[in-house]
CSV table of C-alpha atoms in Angstrom, one decimal:
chain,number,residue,atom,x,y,z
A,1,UNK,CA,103.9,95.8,84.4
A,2,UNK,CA,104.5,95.0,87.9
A,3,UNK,CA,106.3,97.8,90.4
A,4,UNK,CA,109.6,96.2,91.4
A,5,UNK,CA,110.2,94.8,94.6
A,6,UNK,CA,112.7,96.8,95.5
A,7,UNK,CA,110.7,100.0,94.9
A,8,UNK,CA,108.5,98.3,96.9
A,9,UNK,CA,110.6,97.8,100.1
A,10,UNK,CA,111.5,101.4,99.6
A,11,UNK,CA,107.7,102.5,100.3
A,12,UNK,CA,107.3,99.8,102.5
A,13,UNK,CA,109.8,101.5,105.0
A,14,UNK,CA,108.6,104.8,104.6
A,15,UNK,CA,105.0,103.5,105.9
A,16,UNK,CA,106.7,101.8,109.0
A,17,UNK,CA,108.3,104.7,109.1
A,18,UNK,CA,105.7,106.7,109.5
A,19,UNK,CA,104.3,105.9,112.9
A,20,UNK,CA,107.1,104.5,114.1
A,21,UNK,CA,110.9,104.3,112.8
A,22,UNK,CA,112.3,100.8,112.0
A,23,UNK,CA,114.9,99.5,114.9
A,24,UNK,CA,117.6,97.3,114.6
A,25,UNK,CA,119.6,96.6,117.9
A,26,UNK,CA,121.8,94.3,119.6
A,27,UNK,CA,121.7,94.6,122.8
A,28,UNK,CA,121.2,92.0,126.2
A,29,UNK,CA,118.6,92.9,128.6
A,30,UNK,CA,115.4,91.0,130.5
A,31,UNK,CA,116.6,88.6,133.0
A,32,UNK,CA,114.9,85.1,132.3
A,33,UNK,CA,111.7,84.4,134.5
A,34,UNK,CA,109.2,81.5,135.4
A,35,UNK,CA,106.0,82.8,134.2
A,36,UNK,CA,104.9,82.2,137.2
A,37,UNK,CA,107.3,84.4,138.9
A,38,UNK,CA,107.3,86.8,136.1
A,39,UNK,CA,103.6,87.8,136.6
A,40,UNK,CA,102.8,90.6,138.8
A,41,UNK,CA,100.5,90.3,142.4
A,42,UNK,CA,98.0,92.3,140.7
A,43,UNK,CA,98.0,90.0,137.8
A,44,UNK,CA,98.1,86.5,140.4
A,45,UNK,CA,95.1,88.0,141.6
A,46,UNK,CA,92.7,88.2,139.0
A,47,UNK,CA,90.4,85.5,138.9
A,48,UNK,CA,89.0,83.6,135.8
A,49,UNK,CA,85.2,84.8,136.5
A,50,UNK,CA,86.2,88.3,136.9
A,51,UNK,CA,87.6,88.0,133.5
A,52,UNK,CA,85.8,89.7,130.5
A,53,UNK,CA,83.3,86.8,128.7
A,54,UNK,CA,83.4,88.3,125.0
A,55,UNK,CA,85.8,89.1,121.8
A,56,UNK,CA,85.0,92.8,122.3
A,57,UNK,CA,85.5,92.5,125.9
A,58,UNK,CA,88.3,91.6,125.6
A,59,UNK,CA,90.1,93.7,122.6
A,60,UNK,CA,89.4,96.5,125.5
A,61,UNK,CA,91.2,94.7,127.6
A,62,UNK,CA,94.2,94.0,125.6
A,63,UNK,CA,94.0,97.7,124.3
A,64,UNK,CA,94.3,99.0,127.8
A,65,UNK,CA,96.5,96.5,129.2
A,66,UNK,CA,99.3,97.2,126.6
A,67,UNK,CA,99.2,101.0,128.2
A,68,UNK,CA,98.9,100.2,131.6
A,69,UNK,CA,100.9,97.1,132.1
A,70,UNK,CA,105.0,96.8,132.2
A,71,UNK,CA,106.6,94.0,130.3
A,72,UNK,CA,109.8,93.4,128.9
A,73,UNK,CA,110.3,90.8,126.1
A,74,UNK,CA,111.9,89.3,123.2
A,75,UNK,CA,109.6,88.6,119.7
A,76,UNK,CA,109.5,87.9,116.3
A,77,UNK,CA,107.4,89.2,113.4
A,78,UNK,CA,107.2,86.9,110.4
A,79,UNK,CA,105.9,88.4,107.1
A,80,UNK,CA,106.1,87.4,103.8
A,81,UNK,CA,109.8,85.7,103.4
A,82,UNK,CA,111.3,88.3,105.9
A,83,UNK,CA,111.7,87.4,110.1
A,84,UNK,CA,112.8,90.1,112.3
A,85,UNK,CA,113.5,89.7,116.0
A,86,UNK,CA,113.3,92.8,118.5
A,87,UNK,CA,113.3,93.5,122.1
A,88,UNK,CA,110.6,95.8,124.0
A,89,UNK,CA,110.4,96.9,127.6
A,90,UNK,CA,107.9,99.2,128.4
A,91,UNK,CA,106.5,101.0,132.0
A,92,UNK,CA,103.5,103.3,132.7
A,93,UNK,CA,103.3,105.7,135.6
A,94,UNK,CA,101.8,108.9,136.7
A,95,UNK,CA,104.4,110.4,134.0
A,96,UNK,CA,103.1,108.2,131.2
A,97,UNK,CA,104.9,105.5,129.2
A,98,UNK,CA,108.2,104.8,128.9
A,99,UNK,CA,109.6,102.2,126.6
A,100,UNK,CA,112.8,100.9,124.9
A,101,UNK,CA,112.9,99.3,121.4
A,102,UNK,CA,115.6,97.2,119.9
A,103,UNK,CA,115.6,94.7,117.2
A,104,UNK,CA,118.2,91.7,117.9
A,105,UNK,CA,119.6,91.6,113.8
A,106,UNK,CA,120.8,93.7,111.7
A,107,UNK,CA,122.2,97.2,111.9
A,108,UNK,CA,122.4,98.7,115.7
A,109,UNK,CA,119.6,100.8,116.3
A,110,UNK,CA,117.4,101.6,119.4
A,111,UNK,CA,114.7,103.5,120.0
A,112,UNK,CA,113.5,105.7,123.6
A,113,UNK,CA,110.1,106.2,123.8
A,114,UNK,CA,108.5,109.0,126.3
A,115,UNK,CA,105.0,109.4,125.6
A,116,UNK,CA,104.7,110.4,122.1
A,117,UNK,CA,108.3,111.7,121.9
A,118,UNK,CA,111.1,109.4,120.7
A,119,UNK,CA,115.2,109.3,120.3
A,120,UNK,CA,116.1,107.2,117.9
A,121,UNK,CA,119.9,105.9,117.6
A,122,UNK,CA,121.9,104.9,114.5
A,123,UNK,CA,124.9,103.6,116.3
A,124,UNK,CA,126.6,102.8,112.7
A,125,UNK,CA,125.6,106.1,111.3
A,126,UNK,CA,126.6,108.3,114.3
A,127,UNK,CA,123.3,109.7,113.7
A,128,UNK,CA,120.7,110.7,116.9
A,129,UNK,CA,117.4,111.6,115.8
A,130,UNK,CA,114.5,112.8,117.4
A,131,UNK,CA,110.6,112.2,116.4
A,132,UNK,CA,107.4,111.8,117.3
A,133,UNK,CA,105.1,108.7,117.3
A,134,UNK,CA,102.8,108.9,115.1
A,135,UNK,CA,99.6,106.8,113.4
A,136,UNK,CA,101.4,103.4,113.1
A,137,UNK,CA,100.5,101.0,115.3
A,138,UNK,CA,103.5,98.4,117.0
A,139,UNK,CA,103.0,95.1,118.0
A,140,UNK,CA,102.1,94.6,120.8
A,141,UNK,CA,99.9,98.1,121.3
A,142,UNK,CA,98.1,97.3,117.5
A,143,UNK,CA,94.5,97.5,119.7
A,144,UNK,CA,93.4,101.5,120.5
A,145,UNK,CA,90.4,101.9,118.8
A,146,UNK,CA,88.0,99.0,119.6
A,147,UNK,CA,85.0,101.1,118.9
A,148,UNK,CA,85.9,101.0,115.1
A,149,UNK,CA,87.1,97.5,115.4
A,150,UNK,CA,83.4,97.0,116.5
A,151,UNK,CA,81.9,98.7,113.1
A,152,UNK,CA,83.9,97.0,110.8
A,153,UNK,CA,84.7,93.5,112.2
A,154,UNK,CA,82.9,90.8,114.7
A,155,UNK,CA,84.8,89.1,117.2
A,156,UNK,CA,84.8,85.7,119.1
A,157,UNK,CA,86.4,84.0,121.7
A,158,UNK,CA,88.3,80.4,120.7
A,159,UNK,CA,89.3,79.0,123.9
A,160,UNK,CA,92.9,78.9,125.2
A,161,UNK,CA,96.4,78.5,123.8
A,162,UNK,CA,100.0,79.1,125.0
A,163,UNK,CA,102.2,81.4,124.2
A,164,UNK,CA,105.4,81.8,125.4
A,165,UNK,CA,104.8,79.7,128.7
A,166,UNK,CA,102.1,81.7,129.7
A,167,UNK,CA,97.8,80.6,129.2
A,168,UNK,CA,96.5,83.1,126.5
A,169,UNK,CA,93.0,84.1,125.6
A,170,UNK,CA,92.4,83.4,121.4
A,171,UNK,CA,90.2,86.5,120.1
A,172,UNK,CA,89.0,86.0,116.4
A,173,UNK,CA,88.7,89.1,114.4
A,174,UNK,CA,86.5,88.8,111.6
A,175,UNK,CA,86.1,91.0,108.8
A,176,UNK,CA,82.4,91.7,107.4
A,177,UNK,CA,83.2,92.5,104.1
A,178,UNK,CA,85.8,91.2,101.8
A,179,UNK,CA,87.8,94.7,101.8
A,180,UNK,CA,89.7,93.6,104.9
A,181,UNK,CA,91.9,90.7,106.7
A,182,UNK,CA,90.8,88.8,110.0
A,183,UNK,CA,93.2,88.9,112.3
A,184,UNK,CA,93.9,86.3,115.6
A,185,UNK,CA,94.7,87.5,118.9
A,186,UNK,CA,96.4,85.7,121.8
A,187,UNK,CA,96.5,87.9,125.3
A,188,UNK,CA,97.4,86.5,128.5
A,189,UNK,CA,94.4,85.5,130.6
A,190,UNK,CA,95.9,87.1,133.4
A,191,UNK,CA,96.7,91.1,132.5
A,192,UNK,CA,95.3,90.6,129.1
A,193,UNK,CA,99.0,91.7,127.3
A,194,UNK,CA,99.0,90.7,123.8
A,195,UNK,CA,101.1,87.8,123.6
A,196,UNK,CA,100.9,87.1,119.7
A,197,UNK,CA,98.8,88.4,116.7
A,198,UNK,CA,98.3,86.7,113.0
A,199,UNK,CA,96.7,88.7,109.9
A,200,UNK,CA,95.0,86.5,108.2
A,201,UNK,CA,94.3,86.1,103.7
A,202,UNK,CA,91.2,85.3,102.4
A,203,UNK,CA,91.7,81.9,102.5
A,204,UNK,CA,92.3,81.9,106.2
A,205,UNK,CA,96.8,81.6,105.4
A,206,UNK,CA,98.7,83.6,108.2
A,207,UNK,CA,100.4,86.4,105.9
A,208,UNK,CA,101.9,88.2,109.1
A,209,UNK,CA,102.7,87.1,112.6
A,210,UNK,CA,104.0,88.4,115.6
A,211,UNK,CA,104.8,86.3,119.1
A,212,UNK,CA,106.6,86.6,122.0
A,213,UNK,CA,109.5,84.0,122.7
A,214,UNK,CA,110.0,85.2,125.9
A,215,UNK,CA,108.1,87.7,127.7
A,216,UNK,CA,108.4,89.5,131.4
A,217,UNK,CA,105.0,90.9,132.9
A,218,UNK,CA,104.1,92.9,135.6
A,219,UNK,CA,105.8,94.6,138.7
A,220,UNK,CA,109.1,92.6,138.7
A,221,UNK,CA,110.3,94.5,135.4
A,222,UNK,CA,113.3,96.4,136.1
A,223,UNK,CA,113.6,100.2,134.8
A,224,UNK,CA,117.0,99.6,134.0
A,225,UNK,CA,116.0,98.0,131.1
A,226,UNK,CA,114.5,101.4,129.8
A,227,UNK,CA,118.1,103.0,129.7
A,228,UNK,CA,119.6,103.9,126.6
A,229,UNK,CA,123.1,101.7,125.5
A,230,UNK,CA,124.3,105.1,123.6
A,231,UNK,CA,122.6,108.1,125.4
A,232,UNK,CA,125.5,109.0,127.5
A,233,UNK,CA,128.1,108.7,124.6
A,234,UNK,CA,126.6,109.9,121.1
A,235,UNK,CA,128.1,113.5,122.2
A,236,UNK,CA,131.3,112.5,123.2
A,237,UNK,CA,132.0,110.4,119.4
A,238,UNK,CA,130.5,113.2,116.9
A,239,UNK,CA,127.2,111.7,116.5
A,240,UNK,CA,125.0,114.1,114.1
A,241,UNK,CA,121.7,115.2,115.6
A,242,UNK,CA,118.3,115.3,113.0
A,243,UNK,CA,115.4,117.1,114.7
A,244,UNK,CA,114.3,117.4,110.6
A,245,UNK,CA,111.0,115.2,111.8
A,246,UNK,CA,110.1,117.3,114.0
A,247,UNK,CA,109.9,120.2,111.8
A,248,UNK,CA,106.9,117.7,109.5
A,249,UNK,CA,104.0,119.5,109.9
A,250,UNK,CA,101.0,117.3,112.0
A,251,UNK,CA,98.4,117.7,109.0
A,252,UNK,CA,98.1,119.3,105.6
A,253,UNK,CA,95.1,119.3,103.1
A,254,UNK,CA,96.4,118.6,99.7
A,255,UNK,CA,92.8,118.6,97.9
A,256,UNK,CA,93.7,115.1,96.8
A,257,UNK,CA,90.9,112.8,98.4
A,258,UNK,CA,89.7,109.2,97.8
A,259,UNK,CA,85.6,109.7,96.5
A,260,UNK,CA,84.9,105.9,97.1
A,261,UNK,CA,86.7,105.2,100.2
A,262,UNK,CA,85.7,101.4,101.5
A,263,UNK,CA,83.5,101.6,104.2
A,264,UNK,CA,84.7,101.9,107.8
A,265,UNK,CA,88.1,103.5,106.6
A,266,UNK,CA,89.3,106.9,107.6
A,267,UNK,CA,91.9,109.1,107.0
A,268,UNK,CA,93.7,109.6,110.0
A,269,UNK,CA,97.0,111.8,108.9
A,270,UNK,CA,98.5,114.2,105.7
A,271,UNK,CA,101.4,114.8,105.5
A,272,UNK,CA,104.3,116.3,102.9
A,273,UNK,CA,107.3,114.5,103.0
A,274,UNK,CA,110.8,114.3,101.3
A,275,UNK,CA,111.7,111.5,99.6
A,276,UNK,CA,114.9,109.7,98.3
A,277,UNK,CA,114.9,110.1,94.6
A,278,UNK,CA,112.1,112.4,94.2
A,279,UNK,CA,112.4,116.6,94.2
A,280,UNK,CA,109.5,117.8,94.5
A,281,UNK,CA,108.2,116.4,98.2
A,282,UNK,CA,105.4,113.8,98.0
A,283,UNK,CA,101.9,113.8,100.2
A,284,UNK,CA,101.2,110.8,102.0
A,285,UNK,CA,98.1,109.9,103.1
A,286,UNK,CA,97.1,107.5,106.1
A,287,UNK,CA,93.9,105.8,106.7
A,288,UNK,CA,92.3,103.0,108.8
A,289,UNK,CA,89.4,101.2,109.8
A,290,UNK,CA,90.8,100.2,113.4
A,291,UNK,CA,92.9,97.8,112.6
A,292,UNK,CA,94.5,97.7,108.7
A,293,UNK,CA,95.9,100.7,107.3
A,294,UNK,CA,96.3,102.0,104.1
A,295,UNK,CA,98.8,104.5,102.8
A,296,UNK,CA,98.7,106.6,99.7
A,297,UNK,CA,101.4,108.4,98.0
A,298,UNK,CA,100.6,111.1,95.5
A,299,UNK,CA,104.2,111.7,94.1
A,300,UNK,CA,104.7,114.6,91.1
A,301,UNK,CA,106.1,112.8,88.0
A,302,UNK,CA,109.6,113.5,86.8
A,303,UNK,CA,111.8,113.2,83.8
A,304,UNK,CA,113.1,109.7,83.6
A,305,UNK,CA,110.6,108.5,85.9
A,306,UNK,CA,109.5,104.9,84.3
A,307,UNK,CA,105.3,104.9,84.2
A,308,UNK,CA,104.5,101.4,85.8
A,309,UNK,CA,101.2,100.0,86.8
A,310,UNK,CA,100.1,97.4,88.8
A,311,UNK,CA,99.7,95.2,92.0
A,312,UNK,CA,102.6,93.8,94.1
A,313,UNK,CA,102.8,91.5,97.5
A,314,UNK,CA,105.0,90.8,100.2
A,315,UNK,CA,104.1,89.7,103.1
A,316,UNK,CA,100.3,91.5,104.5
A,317,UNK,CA,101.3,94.4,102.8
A,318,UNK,CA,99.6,94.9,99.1
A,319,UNK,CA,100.5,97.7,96.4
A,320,UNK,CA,99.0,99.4,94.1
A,321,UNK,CA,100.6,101.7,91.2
A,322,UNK,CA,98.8,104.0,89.2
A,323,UNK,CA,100.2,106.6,86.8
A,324,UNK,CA,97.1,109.1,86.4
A,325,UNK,CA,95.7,109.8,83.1
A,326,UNK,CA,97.9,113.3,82.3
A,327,UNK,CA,101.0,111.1,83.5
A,328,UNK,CA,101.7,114.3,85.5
A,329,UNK,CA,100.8,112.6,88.9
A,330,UNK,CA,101.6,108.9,90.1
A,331,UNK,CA,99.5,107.1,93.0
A,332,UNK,CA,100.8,104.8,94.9
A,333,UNK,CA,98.5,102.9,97.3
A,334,UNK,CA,100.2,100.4,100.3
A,335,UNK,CA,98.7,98.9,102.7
A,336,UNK,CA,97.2,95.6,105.2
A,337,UNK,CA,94.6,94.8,102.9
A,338,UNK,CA,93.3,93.2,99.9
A,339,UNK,CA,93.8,94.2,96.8
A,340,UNK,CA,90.6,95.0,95.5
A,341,UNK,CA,90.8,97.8,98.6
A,342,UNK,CA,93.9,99.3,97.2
A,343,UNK,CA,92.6,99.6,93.5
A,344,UNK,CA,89.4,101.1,95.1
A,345,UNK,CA,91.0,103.2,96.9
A,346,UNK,CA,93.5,104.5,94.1
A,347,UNK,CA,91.3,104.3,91.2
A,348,UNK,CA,89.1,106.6,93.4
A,349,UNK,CA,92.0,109.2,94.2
A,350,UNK,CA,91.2,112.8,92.5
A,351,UNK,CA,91.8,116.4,93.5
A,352,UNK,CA,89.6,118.9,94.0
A,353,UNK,CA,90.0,121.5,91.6
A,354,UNK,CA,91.4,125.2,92.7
């Protein structure tokens, strides 16, 4: 018996959750620019032969750019039957990065980003909360660890494309085993920012798609832009602060570990969390091979708690349910690749014993 969908958007937003809270915002920002005006000197300058001449060139490339170079734009990420629209602007200095995230449907929300600490504001809650990034990755920094990249996948350069008016470099990522998507890259040929991204099935069918519509790169982005719309008046109107995320602990050993892990995947984080629903807290488990991720959820079982099994899709994201034998323990594996990962992954899932 299937798990049911809405369970599954339920898990689904605790593992965006996870690395980086879903945003929601209306907001205007970016001023409109010719590409050609939007791009910064340092950018103008960089010619074509200087420019790196292979796929894993150039994943360092649009790993470092999207810490090193400002932009402010407008995209869309397409998965399964769901399209979300957000806003990013984000600057680098000697103090580090700055950024703002907002999504343009939806409930008002908006994220501040300094480094690895974020404010996150619930306008229509009246709720401020503070966090920390964590492991997941946000289009468009989903490039950090090339060297694993390298391990697990082969890439290749497939000549140009355009991508919201500006030339862009396509990178294939290949997988070289069948436990993982491929995945198509688009950076601008320029500073190398990652203009769009496509995971890719089995049978080559875009399951999950981000692009820019509209993009701003380089020196002429504003810091304006990085300001908050509610920082100067969540006090003033009885917002509710939640520092409760910062309290998570960073890592925990549960003695739950997977013994067949697919090659080239790693665990990453632990943690115990709370749960809607649930009363005892449940341990979630992060892992990745550079690019896909996979979450596990070992959750104690509970009277009334209905024992499904099985696989369910939306979008890039697969899940796998798996009551354990003595029905006192149910696994719950979610992640960016195929399914024969996840039932590896939680078929393998056992505890060390005390």
């Amino acid at each position: 018996m299937k798990f049911g969908i809405m369970k599954f958007r339920t898990w689904l937003v605790v593992v965006i959750v996870s690395g980086l809270p879903v945003t929601k915002i209306l907001a205007e920002g970016a001023k409109s620019q010719k590409p050609s005006e939007a791009v910064s000197q340092e950018s103008q300058n960089c010619p074509s032969e200087n420019r790196p001449q292979d796929g894993i060139a150039w994943l360092n490339r649009i790993a470092k750019s999207t810490i090193e170079t400002a932009f402010s734009g407008t995209y869309i990420h397409h998965y399964g039957p769901r399209m979300e629209t957000s806003r990013i602007t984000h600057i680098a200095d000697e103090a580090g990065e700055q950024e703002k995230l907002e999504t343009l449907d939806g409930p008002l929300r908006e994220i501040i980003r300094k480094n690895d600490e974020l404010i996150c504001y619930f306008p229509d809650a009246k709720l401020m909360k503070l966090d920390r990034k964590r492991a997941r990755k946000f289009f468009p920094a989903l490039i950090s660890d090339v060297a694993a990249i390298k391990e697990n996948y082969t890439a290749k350069l497939d000549g140009i494309d355009r991508v919201a008016g500006f030339d862009c470099q396509v990178v294939i990522v290949d997988p070289k085993d069948n436990l993982r998507f491929a995945h198509r890259f688009c950076a601008e040929v320029n500073s190398g920012l990652l203009l769009s991204a496509t995971v890719l099935s089995e049978r080559g069918d875009p399951v999950e798609q981000f692009a820019f519509t509209q993009v701003v790169i380089g020196n002429s982005v504003s810091r304006d832009l990085l300001k908050s719309t509610y920082a100067d008046n969540y006090k003033k109107n009885g917002w509710q602060t939640d520092k409760s995320a910062l309290q998570e602990p960073r890592s925990t050993d549960s003695g739950w570990y997977v013994k067949s892990l697919p090659p080239g995947f790693k665990k990453i984080a632990e943690v115990k969390r709370n749960m809607p629903g649930r009363i005892e807290p449940v341990i979630q488990q992060v892992y990745s091979d550079g690019l896909a991720s996979v979450s596990t959820f070992i959750e104690t079982t509970q009277a009334g708690d209905k024992q499904h099994a099985g696989l369910l899709q939306q979008g890039s994201y697969n899940l796998y349910v798996r009551p354990l034998e003595d029905r006192s323990f149910t696994v719950k594996v979610l992640g960016e690749v195929p399914r024969a990962s996840l039932q590896q992954i939680g078929n393998s899932l056992t505890n060390r014993p005390h």
